[in-house]
């Protein structure tokens, strides 16, 4: 589902909303939108995530090589530049977006590229960051529990590309409305070998919680244990019986599932690929 308060923001701005969620995966939709739209900030602006990003940014310092996935017409790259981080590469699937942002911010680098097929060499970046861009790949999936859906497959491709271009010790930051029990299974999948830290925050005027996932080389088991659910509810008859009495039925049923915690994980310091930013 499309994030409720982002949808409300778009309606307030009288944007041309897609006829169905799947269009958020379509580069043509973004080209048409960016032809008219000058700026739009998905989820939260830089000031609202600055504090929980601080630990990661401080780790690499001002010389960090940063890649932003699905930059859109967000001001995130410019905000980072103003903080002293000048080595920033921004990619987006939309040619229109890249042309307009390149003309608008000539001090920054914008490249048209699909995040599921990154054209950078291995171990290129210290930090890769995305804001609602992975979400755009999942909009058409019917169930967030089904990790075999087309959207999840695309997200997995993108994550493997991120793994490829990150330096040893590098960090991937994902900012999303997706709750941890949906997102952690993707970030902790085999082959990535990432530890996953989770921070929760709310943007100014927002109506829902957002999450920042910080991934780096490490053991994912702690996040998996905290956030990944089991096989779901099951019903087991204790013995053969035919009673239709409600209380008797309840006594003979065992329902079990793992509940996910709403607490944050972490130390408190912190189609085609879509376009958001």
mmCIF file of N, CA and C in Angstrom, residues 22 33 35-36 46 53 77 95 159 166 172 174 193 210 247-248 267 269 273:
data_model
loop_
_atom_site.group_PDB
_atom_site.id
_atom_site.type_symbol
_atom_site.label_atom_id
_atom_site.label_comp_id
_atom_site.label_asym_id
_atom_site.label_seq_id
_atom_site.Cartn_x
_atom_site.Cartn_y
_atom_site.Cartn_z
ATOM 1 N N UNK A 22 0.722 0.401 -8.976
ATOM 2 C CA UNK A 22 1.775 -0.166 -9.809
ATOM 3 C C UNK A 22 2.490 0.894 -10.645
ATOM 4 N N UNK A 33 5.594 13.061 -14.235
ATOM 5 C CA UNK A 33 5.455 13.800 -12.972
ATOM 6 C C UNK A 33 6.556 14.849 -12.817
ATOM 7 N N UNK A 35 8.219 16.337 -15.061
ATOM 8 C CA UNK A 35 8.087 17.437 -16.018
ATOM 9 C C UNK A 35 7.372 18.634 -15.385
ATOM 10 N N UNK A 36 6.457 18.354 -14.457
ATOM 11 C CA UNK A 36 5.660 19.403 -13.831
ATOM 12 C C UNK A 36 6.127 19.732 -12.410
ATOM 13 N N UNK A 46 15.629 16.303 5.712
ATOM 14 C CA UNK A 46 16.932 16.016 6.315
ATOM 15 C C UNK A 46 16.966 16.388 7.802
ATOM 16 N N UNK A 53 21.005 10.048 11.794
ATOM 17 C CA UNK A 53 22.033 9.796 10.775
ATOM 18 C C UNK A 53 23.429 10.181 11.260
ATOM 19 N N UNK A 77 20.280 15.372 -1.081
ATOM 20 C CA UNK A 77 21.671 15.494 -1.529
ATOM 21 C C UNK A 77 22.211 16.899 -1.282
ATOM 22 N N UNK A 95 14.871 9.997 -16.671
ATOM 23 C CA UNK A 95 15.759 10.877 -17.432
ATOM 24 C C UNK A 95 15.406 12.345 -17.194
ATOM 25 N N UNK A 159 19.306 -4.845 -3.447
ATOM 26 C CA UNK A 159 20.134 -4.989 -2.250
ATOM 27 C C UNK A 159 21.460 -5.672 -2.568
ATOM 28 N N UNK A 166 29.248 -1.324 -2.029
ATOM 29 C CA UNK A 166 29.703 -0.851 -0.725
ATOM 30 C C UNK A 166 31.130 -1.310 -0.449
ATOM 31 N N UNK A 172 24.709 0.790 4.566
ATOM 32 C CA UNK A 172 23.515 1.042 3.761
ATOM 33 C C UNK A 172 22.416 1.539 4.686
ATOM 34 N N UNK A 174 18.445 2.715 4.874
ATOM 35 C CA UNK A 174 17.146 2.661 4.198
ATOM 36 C C UNK A 174 16.109 3.331 5.088
ATOM 37 N N UNK A 193 24.754 -10.762 4.415
ATOM 38 C CA UNK A 193 25.607 -10.813 5.611
ATOM 39 C C UNK A 193 25.702 -9.450 6.282
ATOM 40 N N UNK A 210 7.909 6.237 11.004
ATOM 41 C CA UNK A 210 8.829 5.835 9.950
ATOM 42 C C UNK A 210 9.998 5.091 10.575
ATOM 43 N N UNK A 247 -16.916 -23.442 24.426
ATOM 44 C CA UNK A 247 -15.869 -23.534 25.436
ATOM 45 C C UNK A 247 -15.050 -24.797 25.251
ATOM 46 N N UNK A 248 -15.691 -25.887 24.892
ATOM 47 C CA UNK A 248 -14.989 -27.139 24.667
ATOM 48 C C UNK A 248 -14.058 -26.996 23.475
ATOM 49 N N UNK A 267 21.355 0.659 18.944
ATOM 50 C CA UNK A 267 22.011 1.248 20.097
ATOM 51 C C UNK A 267 21.540 2.657 20.358
ATOM 52 N N UNK A 269 21.939 5.258 18.471
ATOM 53 C CA UNK A 269 22.773 6.281 17.852
ATOM 54 C C UNK A 269 22.347 6.504 16.420
ATOM 55 N N UNK A 273 13.424 -0.150 -11.430
ATOM 56 C CA UNK A 273 13.552 0.455 -10.119
ATOM 57 C C UNK A 273 12.833 1.797 -10.128
#
